[in-house]
């Protein structure tokens, strides 16, 4: 049986199959005009919008033999939602731009859209519109633009951390990076592997957890962003390029030194990470693993909300990030030089 | 001399060279937080935003031996601005997502950004943020999301045309399609050709005009969109896929038949189009040439504003577009089946 490819159906047929997938999402801002016209119209309840864009590229940001199209769709939305949350805003809408090889299977594209739609519904961010383009052989680029609303809050920037503020994390650390490490080493679990049964051992379960996080970015704590803003967060960032690198951006923009507590960080390395990778590699992933999309923020000492784990403190300085007083031996991820 | 490529410099150096290009654009909505944080914050003066996204793909939407990177940057912005204008809104901001082969020359990327920045300044739509990704060998995808504000107007949709309304166009028809035709036939002028001198003949000038429009979409009449809305336009659309195909969308959504006047359309085919392509092909491009990004709208009979050319009328029907009472022999452009 040959499977239909994008080049086999006309654009309007494809759109007529995509649009229904995106129905039913509703969020805090009214969609005044949805997909299908030249542009969409979205209410901006607080007379300002928060805007971000983030793309995923086949072969660079995902591999077809590791990740299902639904997982890719969930992940690219999660990355964008995390950026909105890190400003203290709630997501209100999404735009989707897909550039794909015309030989891409229609089913693959529909499953990608289903993943985008699932994550959009969960985040209360309806898909407002999009763009379809044909791309070179083998190439697929999925770009999302997310819109958010501050609901009257001021935006929490990277440059507001003050000396004496505590540094805290909401969500996990190192799991996505750990999953990537396992997949690169050929020890990972992919979307093609059969589901685990009751008899599978804790190691298999640990590997499954880490790889699933890498493949689809489960559990972005996006509601915690606005909560942190309400609690008085002085700075906040989405952890996309690794804890130390991202906190370095907060420290640099704010003009402080961030002193992290190795023991507090070690708590993030326990469980699946250490079981699957050993203690040393687990700790390396906690410090430098990318694409976790947890939130890190700084708070006045008495203001850290429930659910946030304190991992350090802001001191006098100019952009350094230290762990137990020393420069950690980690860098991070660069898109072009790798 | 070897020229630096994206893979030779780190992402932060690239960003530090891109950001200054985008400074200095100002528009009708205040930028509350510009590029450099997790997300940008843009004022939405009328408590709603108009949103659209449109991408260009190397080798599909442009050819490096035809178009300079500055022209590509100008064109991708123009396409998005036209969509905003077609709703009756003014542009207020842009997001830029670039996925590029790491072997792309840094100078090429900076010239692309310069084109985006030029068009952003001209439209009063500051670049608010963006995303850089590495892509497969040879691949470059440039995605723009444009934001607009209705300034208290209601959005002009595609589905509001009424029987008896006049159909009018603001801007040119067929020039971009004509330029593409010339370039495909090897008769075009590219960004690599030397500038024309005083001695060059009218044919060379005609070819230059058409090809330049195809390469960079000059003169999108975006201010005419809000003016049309103020004048009472009942429906409006950006002409991206060809006049007949796009008006078919208005006719279909509105439940009318659009009757076009061949003589009025022929006026658009005179001048450079007929000189370069002959009368028959010129008329074909007027009816079906894509990527013109002029505006078409329907108006009550007394409401057509200055600068708009009446080309037809809305009659009882269900989605047909006729020219002098006959179905014109044109289709249009499909992204995947070509």
PDB file of N, CA and C in Angstrom, chain B residues 265-287:
ATOM      1  N   UNK B 265      -9.759  45.202 -16.601  1.00  0.00           N
ATOM      2  CA  UNK B 265      -8.570  44.389 -16.303  1.00  0.00           C
ATOM      3  C   UNK B 265      -7.464  44.629 -17.322  1.00  0.00           C
ATOM      4  N   UNK B 266      -7.881  44.851 -18.578  1.00  0.00           N
ATOM      5  CA  UNK B 266      -6.879  45.059 -19.634  1.00  0.00           C
ATOM      6  C   UNK B 266      -6.009  46.274 -19.341  1.00  0.00           C
ATOM      7  N   UNK B 267      -6.570  47.249 -18.625  1.00  0.00           N
ATOM      8  CA  UNK B 267      -5.783  48.446 -18.293  1.00  0.00           C
ATOM      9  C   UNK B 267      -4.562  48.082 -17.431  1.00  0.00           C
ATOM     10  N   UNK B 268      -4.709  47.017 -16.633  1.00  0.00           N
ATOM     11  CA  UNK B 268      -3.582  46.586 -15.788  1.00  0.00           C
ATOM     12  C   UNK B 268      -2.489  45.887 -16.605  1.00  0.00           C
ATOM     13  N   UNK B 269      -2.871  45.403 -17.796  1.00  0.00           N
ATOM     14  CA  UNK B 269      -1.919  44.636 -18.604  1.00  0.00           C
ATOM     15  C   UNK B 269      -1.065  45.526 -19.503  1.00  0.00           C
ATOM     16  N   UNK B 270      -1.457  46.780 -19.650  1.00  0.00           N
ATOM     17  CA  UNK B 270      -0.689  47.683 -20.524  1.00  0.00           C
ATOM     18  C   UNK B 270       0.655  48.016 -19.888  1.00  0.00           C
ATOM     19  N   UNK B 271       1.454  48.783 -20.607  1.00  0.00           N
ATOM     20  CA  UNK B 271       2.736  49.212 -20.060  1.00  0.00           C
ATOM     21  C   UNK B 271       3.743  48.072 -20.025  1.00  0.00           C
ATOM     22  N   UNK B 272       4.558  47.987 -18.965  1.00  0.00           N
ATOM     23  CA  UNK B 272       5.659  47.017 -18.909  1.00  0.00           C
ATOM     24  C   UNK B 272       5.225  45.582 -19.189  1.00  0.00           C
ATOM     25  N   UNK B 273       4.046  45.173 -18.656  1.00  0.00           N
ATOM     26  CA  UNK B 273       3.617  43.776 -18.813  1.00  0.00           C
ATOM     27  C   UNK B 273       3.457  43.394 -20.285  1.00  0.00           C
ATOM     28  N   UNK B 274       2.717  44.227 -21.022  1.00  0.00           N
ATOM     29  CA  UNK B 274       2.494  43.915 -22.435  1.00  0.00           C
ATOM     30  C   UNK B 274       3.779  44.084 -23.242  1.00  0.00           C
ATOM     31  N   UNK B 275       4.551  45.099 -22.902  1.00  0.00           N
ATOM     32  CA  UNK B 275       5.817  45.327 -23.597  1.00  0.00           C
ATOM     33  C   UNK B 275       6.738  44.109 -23.456  1.00  0.00           C
ATOM     34  N   UNK B 276       6.804  43.565 -22.259  1.00  0.00           N
ATOM     35  CA  UNK B 276       7.765  42.472 -22.014  1.00  0.00           C
ATOM     36  C   UNK B 276       7.221  41.112 -22.417  1.00  0.00           C
ATOM     37  N   UNK B 277       5.906  40.939 -22.362  1.00  0.00           N
ATOM     38  CA  UNK B 277       5.348  39.587 -22.495  1.00  0.00           C
ATOM     39  C   UNK B 277       4.344  39.439 -23.639  1.00  0.00           C
ATOM     40  N   UNK B 278       3.941  40.540 -24.241  1.00  0.00           N
ATOM     41  CA  UNK B 278       2.880  40.474 -25.248  1.00  0.00           C
ATOM     42  C   UNK B 278       1.520  40.530 -24.571  1.00  0.00           C
ATOM     43  N   UNK B 279       0.499  40.919 -25.334  1.00  0.00           N
ATOM     44  CA  UNK B 279      -0.810  41.207 -24.744  1.00  0.00           C
ATOM     45  C   UNK B 279      -1.455  39.973 -24.117  1.00  0.00           C
ATOM     46  N   UNK B 280      -1.322  38.825 -24.770  1.00  0.00           N
ATOM     47  CA  UNK B 280      -2.028  37.640 -24.272  1.00  0.00           C
ATOM     48  C   UNK B 280      -1.457  37.155 -22.933  1.00  0.00           C
ATOM     49  N   UNK B 281      -0.128  37.005 -22.882  1.00  0.00           N
ATOM     50  CA  UNK B 281       0.504  36.545 -21.641  1.00  0.00           C
ATOM     51  C   UNK B 281       0.341  37.605 -20.544  1.00  0.00           C
ATOM     52  N   UNK B 282       0.375  38.879 -20.924  1.00  0.00           N
ATOM     53  CA  UNK B 282       0.173  39.953 -19.938  1.00  0.00           C
ATOM     54  C   UNK B 282      -1.186  39.786 -19.268  1.00  0.00           C
ATOM     55  N   UNK B 283      -2.227  39.515 -20.068  1.00  0.00           N
ATOM     56  CA  UNK B 283      -3.572  39.356 -19.512  1.00  0.00           C
ATOM     57  C   UNK B 283      -3.642  38.111 -18.632  1.00  0.00           C
ATOM     58  N   UNK B 284      -2.938  37.050 -19.061  1.00  0.00           N
ATOM     59  CA  UNK B 284      -2.922  35.834 -18.242  1.00  0.00           C
ATOM     60  C   UNK B 284      -2.316  36.141 -16.862  1.00  0.00           C
ATOM     61  N   UNK B 285      -1.260  36.935 -16.852  1.00  0.00           N
ATOM     62  CA  UNK B 285      -0.629  37.276 -15.568  1.00  0.00           C
ATOM     63  C   UNK B 285      -1.535  38.175 -14.722  1.00  0.00           C
ATOM     64  N   UNK B 286      -2.260  39.071 -15.357  1.00  0.00           N
ATOM     65  CA  UNK B 286      -3.201  39.923 -14.614  1.00  0.00           C
ATOM     66  C   UNK B 286      -4.238  39.059 -13.899  1.00  0.00           C
ATOM     67  N   UNK B 287      -4.695  38.019 -14.565  1.00  0.00           N
ATOM     68  CA  UNK B 287      -5.745  37.165 -13.988  1.00  0.00           C
ATOM     69  C   UNK B 287      -5.215  36.167 -12.968  1.00  0.00           C
TER      70      UNK B 287
END
